[in-house]
Amino acid sequence: MAESTPSPTSAPSSAPTFLGTGGCAAREGAASSPAFLEVPCTSERAAARVLVRRAGVAGAAVGCPLATDFVLYLSEGAPAVRGYACMRNLEPPHPGDPGAGGGPFTVVGDCVYAAGSDQVRETPCDGSGAHAPQHRVATAVARRALCPPSTTLYVQLTGPQPPVGCARRA
């Protein structure tokens, strides 16, 4: 009589996600290319909180809330690490806030300057950036034709809002 060998079974991994939603991170390394280390949010080293954590690759920060200050792309390591995290600094500055001059989205309230042929870049509205603000996004609409007559520049907006920004001279 032959003995049967039980076949191995694999249980789903219950490993925690690196920098999961609600988690916090500390900046490590040089300011020009910081690395991030997961730390408890109560740690004095904690610098930013994960607003949303997503698996996969998204060049446009798909699914990040407008309050996102920066997106941390996680591409190395085990599958529980790969993806991206929508991050918010625990303390000011908050470059993702309207008019602050940064963040992954261009939104109503942001200021921009001409950065080349048919291109604009965000800059702080208070003039504290390397470039003076030339236009401020006043409203967001579905199509250019819906912008008010005072519009001097049309800006393609990003994030979960209508796609066209109607900007006026700053």
Short mmCIF file of N, CA and C in Angstrom, two decimals:
data_model
loop_
_atom_site.label_atom_id
_atom_site.label_comp_id
_atom_site.label_asym_id
_atom_site.label_seq_id
_atom_site.Cartn_x
_atom_site.Cartn_y
_atom_site.Cartn_z
N MET A 1 0.84 -1.16 0.00
CA MET A 1 0.00 0.00 0.00
C MET A 1 0.88 1.23 0.00
N ALA A 2 0.67 2.12 -0.93
CA ALA A 2 1.49 3.33 -1.06
C ALA A 2 0.95 4.42 -0.14
N GLU A 3 1.92 5.13 0.44
CA GLU A 3 1.53 6.26 1.29
C GLU A 3 1.38 7.50 0.44
N SER A 4 0.41 8.31 0.77
CA SER A 4 0.26 9.55 0.02
C SER A 4 0.93 10.69 0.79
N THR A 5 1.57 11.55 0.04
CA THR A 5 2.22 12.72 0.63
C THR A 5 1.30 13.91 0.47
N PRO A 6 1.05 14.61 1.55
CA PRO A 6 0.17 15.76 1.42
C PRO A 6 0.81 16.83 0.54
N SER A 7 0.01 17.45 -0.30
CA SER A 7 0.55 18.51 -1.17
C SER A 7 0.64 19.81 -0.36
N PRO A 8 1.69 20.58 -0.62
CA PRO A 8 1.85 21.83 0.12
C PRO A 8 0.76 22.83 -0.24
N THR A 9 0.38 23.59 0.71
CA THR A 9 -0.59 24.65 0.46
C THR A 9 0.08 25.98 0.76
N SER A 10 -0.35 27.01 0.11
CA SER A 10 0.23 28.32 0.38
C SER A 10 -0.86 29.22 0.94
N ALA A 11 -0.55 29.78 2.06
CA ALA A 11 -1.47 30.71 2.70
C ALA A 11 -1.19 32.12 2.19
N PRO A 12 -2.20 32.96 2.08
CA PRO A 12 -1.94 34.33 1.64
C PRO A 12 -1.03 35.04 2.65
N SER A 13 -0.19 35.89 2.11
CA SER A 13 0.74 36.63 2.95
C SER A 13 -0.02 37.67 3.77
N SER A 14 0.31 37.74 5.05
CA SER A 14 -0.31 38.75 5.89
C SER A 14 0.72 39.79 6.32
N ALA A 15 1.82 39.89 5.53
CA ALA A 15 2.86 40.85 5.84
C ALA A 15 2.30 42.27 5.74
N PRO A 16 2.66 43.13 6.68
CA PRO A 16 2.16 44.49 6.62
C PRO A 16 2.75 45.23 5.41
N THR A 17 1.99 46.17 4.87
CA THR A 17 2.44 46.96 3.74
C THR A 17 3.41 48.03 4.21
N PHE A 18 4.53 48.14 3.52
CA PHE A 18 5.49 49.21 3.83
C PHE A 18 4.83 50.55 3.56
N LEU A 19 4.88 51.44 4.52
CA LEU A 19 4.26 52.76 4.43
C LEU A 19 2.80 52.66 4.01
N GLY A 20 2.03 51.93 4.77
CA GLY A 20 0.60 51.80 4.52
C GLY A 20 -0.14 53.08 4.86
N THR A 21 -1.37 53.21 4.39
CA THR A 21 -2.21 54.38 4.65
C THR A 21 -2.25 54.66 6.16
N GLY A 22 -1.97 55.91 6.51
CA GLY A 22 -1.96 56.33 7.91
C GLY A 22 -0.60 56.20 8.57
N GLY A 23 0.33 55.51 7.92
CA GLY A 23 1.68 55.37 8.47
C GLY A 23 2.49 56.64 8.30
N CYS A 24 3.65 56.67 8.93
CA CYS A 24 4.51 57.86 8.86
C CYS A 24 5.91 57.48 8.42
N ALA A 25 6.63 58.48 7.92
CA ALA A 25 7.99 58.26 7.43
C ALA A 25 8.91 59.36 7.92
N ALA A 26 10.18 59.00 8.06
CA ALA A 26 11.24 59.95 8.39
C ALA A 26 12.13 60.08 7.16
N ARG A 27 12.64 61.28 6.93
CA ARG A 27 13.57 61.50 5.82
C ARG A 27 14.97 61.10 6.27
N GLU A 28 15.65 60.39 5.40
CA GLU A 28 17.03 59.97 5.64
C GLU A 28 17.86 60.39 4.43
N GLY A 29 19.14 60.54 4.60
CA GLY A 29 20.03 60.83 3.48
C GLY A 29 20.07 62.31 3.14
N ALA A 30 20.65 62.62 2.00
CA ALA A 30 20.86 63.99 1.54
C ALA A 30 19.55 64.63 1.11
N ALA A 31 19.45 65.94 1.26
CA ALA A 31 18.24 66.67 0.86
C ALA A 31 18.01 66.56 -0.63
N SER A 32 19.07 66.42 -1.42
CA SER A 32 18.91 66.33 -2.87
C SER A 32 18.32 65.00 -3.31
N SER A 33 18.52 63.95 -2.54
CA SER A 33 17.92 62.65 -2.87
C SER A 33 17.61 61.91 -1.57
N PRO A 34 16.56 62.35 -0.88
CA PRO A 34 16.25 61.73 0.41
C PRO A 34 15.71 60.31 0.25
N ALA A 35 15.99 59.52 1.24
CA ALA A 35 15.39 58.19 1.36
C ALA A 35 14.39 58.29 2.50
N PHE A 36 13.46 57.37 2.56
CA PHE A 36 12.45 57.41 3.60
C PHE A 36 12.44 56.10 4.36
N LEU A 37 12.27 56.22 5.65
CA LEU A 37 12.24 55.10 6.56
C LEU A 37 10.91 55.13 7.29
N GLU A 38 10.23 53.99 7.38
CA GLU A 38 8.96 53.96 8.11
C GLU A 38 9.24 54.06 9.60
N VAL A 39 8.51 54.97 10.26
CA VAL A 39 8.66 55.18 11.71
C VAL A 39 7.27 55.35 12.31
N PRO A 40 7.12 55.14 13.62
CA PRO A 40 5.83 55.41 14.26
C PRO A 40 5.49 56.90 14.13
N CYS A 41 4.22 57.20 13.97
CA CYS A 41 3.81 58.60 13.82
C CYS A 41 4.09 59.41 15.09
N THR A 42 4.28 58.75 16.21
CA THR A 42 4.59 59.44 17.46
C THR A 42 6.08 59.74 17.60
N SER A 43 6.89 59.23 16.69
CA SER A 43 8.34 59.44 16.73
C SER A 43 8.67 60.90 16.43
N GLU A 44 9.67 61.42 17.12
CA GLU A 44 10.10 62.80 16.84
C GLU A 44 10.74 62.91 15.47
N ARG A 45 11.12 61.78 14.88
CA ARG A 45 11.71 61.77 13.53
C ARG A 45 10.65 61.78 12.43
N ALA A 46 9.41 61.48 12.76
CA ALA A 46 8.34 61.42 11.75
C ALA A 46 8.21 62.77 11.05
N ALA A 47 8.23 62.74 9.72
CA ALA A 47 8.17 63.98 8.94
C ALA A 47 6.94 64.07 8.06
N ALA A 48 6.40 62.93 7.63
CA ALA A 48 5.27 62.94 6.72
C ALA A 48 4.37 61.73 6.97
N ARG A 49 3.08 61.90 6.68
CA ARG A 49 2.09 60.84 6.87
C ARG A 49 1.59 60.38 5.50
N VAL A 50 1.31 59.08 5.40
CA VAL A 50 0.76 58.51 4.18
C VAL A 50 -0.75 58.78 4.17
N LEU A 51 -1.21 59.58 3.20
CA LEU A 51 -2.65 59.84 3.06
C LEU A 51 -3.34 58.66 2.40
N VAL A 52 -2.70 58.12 1.35
CA VAL A 52 -3.23 56.98 0.60
C VAL A 52 -2.04 56.19 0.09
N ARG A 53 -2.15 54.87 0.12
CA ARG A 53 -1.10 53.99 -0.39
C ARG A 53 -1.69 53.17 -1.52
N ARG A 54 -1.02 53.12 -2.65
CA ARG A 54 -1.51 52.39 -3.82
C ARG A 54 -0.45 51.40 -4.30
N ALA A 55 -0.90 50.28 -4.85
CA ALA A 55 -0.01 49.33 -5.50
C ALA A 55 0.12 49.73 -6.96
N GLY A 56 1.15 49.26 -7.61
CA GLY A 56 1.32 49.53 -9.03
C GLY A 56 2.07 50.82 -9.29
N VAL A 57 2.06 51.23 -10.55
CA VAL A 57 2.80 52.40 -10.98
C VAL A 57 1.81 53.44 -11.49
N ALA A 58 1.99 54.67 -11.06
CA ALA A 58 1.13 55.75 -11.54
C ALA A 58 1.96 57.02 -11.66
N GLY A 59 2.26 57.42 -12.88
CA GLY A 59 3.05 58.62 -13.10
C GLY A 59 2.31 59.89 -12.76
N ALA A 60 1.01 59.85 -12.69
CA ALA A 60 0.23 61.06 -12.45
C ALA A 60 -0.41 61.07 -11.06
N ALA A 61 0.10 60.28 -10.15
CA ALA A 61 -0.43 60.23 -8.78
C ALA A 61 -1.93 59.94 -8.74
N VAL A 62 -2.37 59.01 -9.57
CA VAL A 62 -3.77 58.65 -9.65
C VAL A 62 -4.27 58.19 -8.28
N GLY A 63 -5.36 58.76 -7.83
CA GLY A 63 -5.95 58.38 -6.57
C GLY A 63 -5.44 59.14 -5.37
N CYS A 64 -4.48 60.05 -5.57
CA CYS A 64 -3.99 60.85 -4.45
C CYS A 64 -4.94 62.01 -4.19
N PRO A 65 -5.16 62.35 -2.91
CA PRO A 65 -6.01 63.51 -2.61
C PRO A 65 -5.28 64.82 -2.95
N LEU A 66 -6.04 65.88 -3.16
CA LEU A 66 -5.45 67.17 -3.53
C LEU A 66 -4.52 67.71 -2.44
N ALA A 67 -4.68 67.30 -1.20
CA ALA A 67 -3.82 67.78 -0.11
C ALA A 67 -2.43 67.14 -0.11
N THR A 68 -2.15 66.29 -1.09
CA THR A 68 -0.86 65.61 -1.17
C THR A 68 0.27 66.61 -1.38
N ASP A 69 1.30 66.55 -0.54
CA ASP A 69 2.48 67.40 -0.69
C ASP A 69 3.49 66.80 -1.65
N PHE A 70 3.64 65.49 -1.63
CA PHE A 70 4.55 64.82 -2.56
C PHE A 70 4.15 63.36 -2.68
N VAL A 71 4.60 62.74 -3.76
CA VAL A 71 4.32 61.32 -3.99
C VAL A 71 5.63 60.57 -3.86
N LEU A 72 5.61 59.55 -3.07
CA LEU A 72 6.78 58.72 -2.86
C LEU A 72 6.59 57.44 -3.67
N TYR A 73 7.44 57.25 -4.68
CA TYR A 73 7.35 56.07 -5.54
C TYR A 73 8.24 54.98 -4.96
N LEU A 74 7.67 53.81 -4.75
CA LEU A 74 8.35 52.69 -4.12
C LEU A 74 8.47 51.57 -5.14
N SER A 75 9.66 51.39 -5.71
CA SER A 75 9.78 50.46 -6.82
C SER A 75 10.72 49.29 -6.54
N GLU A 76 11.41 49.29 -5.43
CA GLU A 76 12.34 48.21 -5.16
C GLU A 76 11.82 47.30 -4.05
N GLY A 77 12.34 46.10 -4.03
CA GLY A 77 12.01 45.20 -2.92
C GLY A 77 10.86 44.26 -3.21
N ALA A 78 10.32 43.73 -2.14
CA ALA A 78 9.25 42.74 -2.20
C ALA A 78 7.95 43.36 -2.70
N PRO A 79 7.00 42.55 -3.17
CA PRO A 79 5.73 43.08 -3.65
C PRO A 79 5.00 43.95 -2.63
N ALA A 80 5.19 43.71 -1.34
CA ALA A 80 4.52 44.52 -0.31
C ALA A 80 5.07 45.94 -0.26
N VAL A 81 6.19 46.18 -0.96
CA VAL A 81 6.82 47.50 -0.96
C VAL A 81 6.46 48.28 -2.23
N ARG A 82 6.35 47.63 -3.36
CA ARG A 82 6.16 48.32 -4.64
C ARG A 82 4.85 49.10 -4.69
N GLY A 83 4.90 50.25 -5.33
CA GLY A 83 3.72 51.09 -5.48
C GLY A 83 4.06 52.54 -5.22
N TYR A 84 3.12 53.29 -4.70
CA TYR A 84 3.39 54.69 -4.37
C TYR A 84 2.53 55.11 -3.19
N ALA A 85 3.04 56.12 -2.49
CA ALA A 85 2.36 56.66 -1.32
C ALA A 85 2.14 58.15 -1.52
N CYS A 86 0.92 58.61 -1.29
CA CYS A 86 0.57 60.02 -1.36
C CYS A 86 0.86 60.60 0.03
N MET A 87 1.84 61.49 0.11
CA MET A 87 2.37 61.93 1.41
C MET A 87 1.98 63.38 1.72
N ARG A 88 1.82 63.65 3.01
CA ARG A 88 1.53 65.00 3.51
C ARG A 88 2.51 65.28 4.65
N ASN A 89 3.26 66.38 4.55
CA ASN A 89 4.18 66.76 5.62
C ASN A 89 3.41 66.93 6.92
N LEU A 90 4.00 66.52 8.03
CA LEU A 90 3.35 66.67 9.32
C LEU A 90 3.35 68.13 9.78
N GLU A 91 4.33 68.90 9.31
CA GLU A 91 4.42 70.32 9.64
C GLU A 91 4.63 71.11 8.36
N PRO A 92 4.29 72.42 8.39
CA PRO A 92 4.55 73.24 7.20
C PRO A 92 6.04 73.22 6.86
N PRO A 93 6.39 73.43 5.61
CA PRO A 93 5.52 73.87 4.51
C PRO A 93 4.72 72.72 3.92
N HIS A 94 3.64 73.09 3.27
CA HIS A 94 2.79 72.14 2.57
C HIS A 94 2.74 72.55 1.09
N PRO A 95 3.71 72.09 0.29
CA PRO A 95 3.76 72.50 -1.11
C PRO A 95 2.53 72.11 -1.92
N GLY A 96 1.73 71.15 -1.44
CA GLY A 96 0.52 70.75 -2.14
C GLY A 96 -0.65 71.69 -1.94
N ASP A 97 -0.56 72.61 -0.98
CA ASP A 97 -1.65 73.57 -0.76
C ASP A 97 -1.74 74.56 -1.91
N PRO A 98 -2.95 75.00 -2.28
CA PRO A 98 -3.09 75.97 -3.37
C PRO A 98 -2.23 77.21 -3.11
N GLY A 99 -1.45 77.58 -4.13
CA GLY A 99 -0.62 78.78 -4.05
C GLY A 99 0.74 78.58 -3.43
N ALA A 100 1.03 77.38 -2.91
CA ALA A 100 2.29 77.14 -2.22
C ALA A 100 3.46 76.86 -3.16
N GLY A 101 3.17 76.55 -4.42
CA GLY A 101 4.25 76.39 -5.39
C GLY A 101 4.79 75.00 -5.59
N GLY A 102 4.04 73.99 -5.25
CA GLY A 102 4.54 72.63 -5.46
C GLY A 102 3.43 71.62 -5.33
N GLY A 103 3.81 70.41 -5.00
CA GLY A 103 2.84 69.33 -4.92
C GLY A 103 2.67 68.68 -6.28
N PRO A 104 2.03 67.53 -6.31
CA PRO A 104 1.89 66.80 -7.57
C PRO A 104 0.79 67.33 -8.49
N PHE A 105 -0.06 68.22 -8.00
CA PHE A 105 -1.19 68.69 -8.81
C PHE A 105 -1.11 70.20 -9.02
N THR A 106 -1.60 70.64 -10.15
CA THR A 106 -1.85 72.06 -10.38
C THR A 106 -3.34 72.25 -10.16
N VAL A 107 -3.69 73.15 -9.22
CA VAL A 107 -5.08 73.30 -8.80
C VAL A 107 -5.48 74.77 -8.79
N VAL A 108 -6.77 75.04 -8.61
CA VAL A 108 -7.27 76.40 -8.46
C VAL A 108 -6.56 77.03 -7.27
N GLY A 109 -6.06 78.25 -7.46
CA GLY A 109 -5.32 78.95 -6.42
C GLY A 109 -3.82 78.91 -6.63
N ASP A 110 -3.34 78.02 -7.52
CA ASP A 110 -1.90 77.93 -7.80
C ASP A 110 -1.46 79.04 -8.74
N CYS A 111 -0.19 79.41 -8.63
CA CYS A 111 0.42 80.38 -9.54
C CYS A 111 1.43 79.66 -10.42
N VAL A 112 1.58 80.17 -11.64
CA VAL A 112 2.48 79.56 -12.61
C VAL A 112 3.31 80.64 -13.31
N TYR A 113 4.40 80.21 -13.94
CA TYR A 113 5.23 81.07 -14.77
C TYR A 113 5.52 80.32 -16.07
N ALA A 114 5.85 81.06 -17.12
CA ALA A 114 6.17 80.46 -18.42
C ALA A 114 7.52 79.75 -18.30
N ALA A 115 7.53 78.47 -18.67
CA ALA A 115 8.75 77.66 -18.56
C ALA A 115 9.22 77.15 -19.91
N GLY A 116 8.77 77.76 -20.97
CA GLY A 116 9.15 77.32 -22.30
C GLY A 116 7.96 77.37 -23.21
N SER A 117 8.15 76.88 -24.41
CA SER A 117 7.10 76.89 -25.41
C SER A 117 5.89 76.09 -24.94
N ASP A 118 4.78 76.77 -24.72
CA ASP A 118 3.52 76.14 -24.30
C ASP A 118 3.63 75.34 -23.00
N GLN A 119 4.54 75.73 -22.11
CA GLN A 119 4.66 75.04 -20.83
C GLN A 119 4.69 76.05 -19.70
N VAL A 120 4.05 75.68 -18.60
CA VAL A 120 4.11 76.48 -17.38
C VAL A 120 4.53 75.59 -16.23
N ARG A 121 5.10 76.21 -15.21
CA ARG A 121 5.48 75.50 -13.99
C ARG A 121 4.92 76.26 -12.81
N GLU A 122 4.64 75.51 -11.76
CA GLU A 122 4.13 76.12 -10.53
C GLU A 122 5.23 76.90 -9.81
N THR A 123 4.81 77.95 -9.15
CA THR A 123 5.70 78.75 -8.31
C THR A 123 4.87 79.32 -7.16
N PRO A 124 5.47 79.59 -6.01
CA PRO A 124 4.68 80.15 -4.91
C PRO A 124 4.05 81.50 -5.28
N CYS A 125 2.80 81.67 -4.92
CA CYS A 125 2.09 82.91 -5.24
C CYS A 125 2.63 84.11 -4.46
N ASP A 126 3.30 83.85 -3.33
CA ASP A 126 3.83 84.96 -2.53
C ASP A 126 5.15 85.51 -3.06
N GLY A 127 5.65 84.95 -4.17
CA GLY A 127 6.88 85.45 -4.79
C GLY A 127 8.15 84.92 -4.15
N SER A 128 8.05 83.98 -3.23
CA SER A 128 9.22 83.48 -2.52
C SER A 128 10.02 82.44 -3.31
N GLY A 129 9.53 82.04 -4.46
CA GLY A 129 10.21 81.02 -5.25
C GLY A 129 11.28 81.60 -6.16
N ALA A 130 11.95 80.73 -6.89
CA ALA A 130 13.00 81.15 -7.82
C ALA A 130 12.43 81.92 -9.01
N HIS A 131 11.14 81.73 -9.30
CA HIS A 131 10.48 82.41 -10.42
C HIS A 131 9.28 83.19 -9.89
N ALA A 132 9.11 84.39 -10.39
CA ALA A 132 7.96 85.22 -9.99
C ALA A 132 6.69 84.65 -10.60
N PRO A 133 5.58 84.71 -9.86
CA PRO A 133 4.31 84.23 -10.43
C PRO A 133 3.84 85.17 -11.54
N GLN A 134 3.44 84.59 -12.66
CA GLN A 134 2.94 85.39 -13.79
C GLN A 134 1.43 85.29 -13.92
N HIS A 135 0.86 84.13 -13.57
CA HIS A 135 -0.58 83.91 -13.65
C HIS A 135 -1.04 83.13 -12.43
N ARG A 136 -2.31 83.34 -12.06
CA ARG A 136 -2.92 82.58 -10.96
C ARG A 136 -4.17 81.90 -11.49
N VAL A 137 -4.30 80.60 -11.22
CA VAL A 137 -5.46 79.83 -11.66
C VAL A 137 -6.66 80.25 -10.79
N ALA A 138 -7.67 80.84 -11.44
CA ALA A 138 -8.82 81.38 -10.71
C ALA A 138 -9.99 80.39 -10.63
N THR A 139 -10.21 79.64 -11.70
CA THR A 139 -11.33 78.69 -11.72
C THR A 139 -10.94 77.45 -12.52
N ALA A 140 -11.72 76.39 -12.34
CA ALA A 140 -11.55 75.16 -13.10
C ALA A 140 -12.85 74.86 -13.83
N VAL A 141 -12.74 74.53 -15.11
CA VAL A 141 -13.93 74.26 -15.93
C VAL A 141 -13.68 73.03 -16.80
N ALA A 142 -14.75 72.53 -17.39
CA ALA A 142 -14.66 71.34 -18.23
C ALA A 142 -14.06 71.62 -19.61
N ARG A 143 -14.27 72.86 -20.13
CA ARG A 143 -13.77 73.22 -21.47
C ARG A 143 -13.34 74.69 -21.46
N ARG A 144 -12.39 75.01 -22.32
CA ARG A 144 -11.88 76.39 -22.43
C ARG A 144 -13.00 77.41 -22.64
N ALA A 145 -13.97 77.05 -23.44
CA ALA A 145 -15.06 77.99 -23.77
C ALA A 145 -15.84 78.44 -22.53
N LEU A 146 -15.72 77.70 -21.43
CA LEU A 146 -16.44 78.04 -20.20
C LEU A 146 -15.65 78.98 -19.28
N CYS A 147 -14.42 79.31 -19.66
CA CYS A 147 -13.62 80.24 -18.86
C CYS A 147 -14.20 81.65 -18.98
N PRO A 148 -14.07 82.46 -17.92
CA PRO A 148 -14.57 83.84 -17.98
C PRO A 148 -13.72 84.68 -18.94
N PRO A 149 -14.27 85.81 -19.41
CA PRO A 149 -13.54 86.68 -20.35
C PRO A 149 -12.23 87.23 -19.78
N SER A 150 -12.10 87.29 -18.47
CA SER A 150 -10.88 87.82 -17.86
C SER A 150 -9.69 86.84 -17.93
N THR A 151 -9.91 85.66 -18.48
CA THR A 151 -8.86 84.64 -18.57
C THR A 151 -7.75 85.09 -19.52
N THR A 152 -6.50 85.00 -19.04
CA THR A 152 -5.34 85.37 -19.88
C THR A 152 -4.49 84.16 -20.23
N LEU A 153 -4.75 83.01 -19.57
CA LEU A 153 -3.98 81.80 -19.83
C LEU A 153 -4.83 80.59 -19.48
N TYR A 154 -4.77 79.56 -20.31
CA TYR A 154 -5.46 78.31 -20.05
C TYR A 154 -4.42 77.30 -19.56
N VAL A 155 -4.69 76.65 -18.44
CA VAL A 155 -3.74 75.73 -17.84
C VAL A 155 -4.39 74.36 -17.71
N GLN A 156 -3.66 73.32 -18.14
CA GLN A 156 -4.17 71.97 -17.96
C GLN A 156 -3.97 71.58 -16.49
N LEU A 157 -5.07 71.31 -15.80
CA LEU A 157 -5.02 70.95 -14.39
C LEU A 157 -4.86 69.45 -14.25
N THR A 158 -4.40 69.03 -13.09
CA THR A 158 -4.24 67.61 -12.81
C THR A 158 -4.97 67.28 -11.53
N GLY A 159 -5.26 66.02 -11.34
CA GLY A 159 -5.97 65.61 -10.13
C GLY A 159 -7.45 65.50 -10.37
N PRO A 160 -8.19 65.25 -9.29
CA PRO A 160 -9.64 65.02 -9.39
C PRO A 160 -10.45 66.31 -9.46
N GLN A 161 -10.34 67.04 -10.54
CA GLN A 161 -11.06 68.30 -10.75
C GLN A 161 -11.28 68.49 -12.24
N PRO A 162 -12.07 69.49 -12.65
CA PRO A 162 -12.20 69.72 -14.09
C PRO A 162 -10.83 69.99 -14.72
N PRO A 163 -10.65 69.65 -15.99
CA PRO A 163 -9.32 69.64 -16.59
C PRO A 163 -8.71 70.98 -17.02
N VAL A 164 -9.52 72.04 -17.12
CA VAL A 164 -8.98 73.30 -17.63
C VAL A 164 -9.00 74.36 -16.53
N GLY A 165 -7.83 74.98 -16.33
CA GLY A 165 -7.73 76.06 -15.37
C GLY A 165 -7.77 77.39 -16.11
N CYS A 166 -8.61 78.29 -15.64
CA CYS A 166 -8.72 79.63 -16.22
C CYS A 166 -7.86 80.54 -15.34
N ALA A 167 -6.74 81.02 -15.91
CA ALA A 167 -5.81 81.82 -15.11
C ALA A 167 -5.83 83.28 -15.54
N ARG A 168 -5.50 84.13 -14.57
CA ARG A 168 -5.39 85.57 -14.81
C ARG A 168 -3.99 86.03 -14.42
N ARG A 169 -3.58 87.15 -14.95
CA ARG A 169 -2.26 87.70 -14.60
C ARG A 169 -2.18 87.87 -13.09
N ALA A 170 -1.04 87.52 -12.55
CA ALA A 170 -0.82 87.61 -11.09
C ALA A 170 -0.48 89.04 -10.69
#
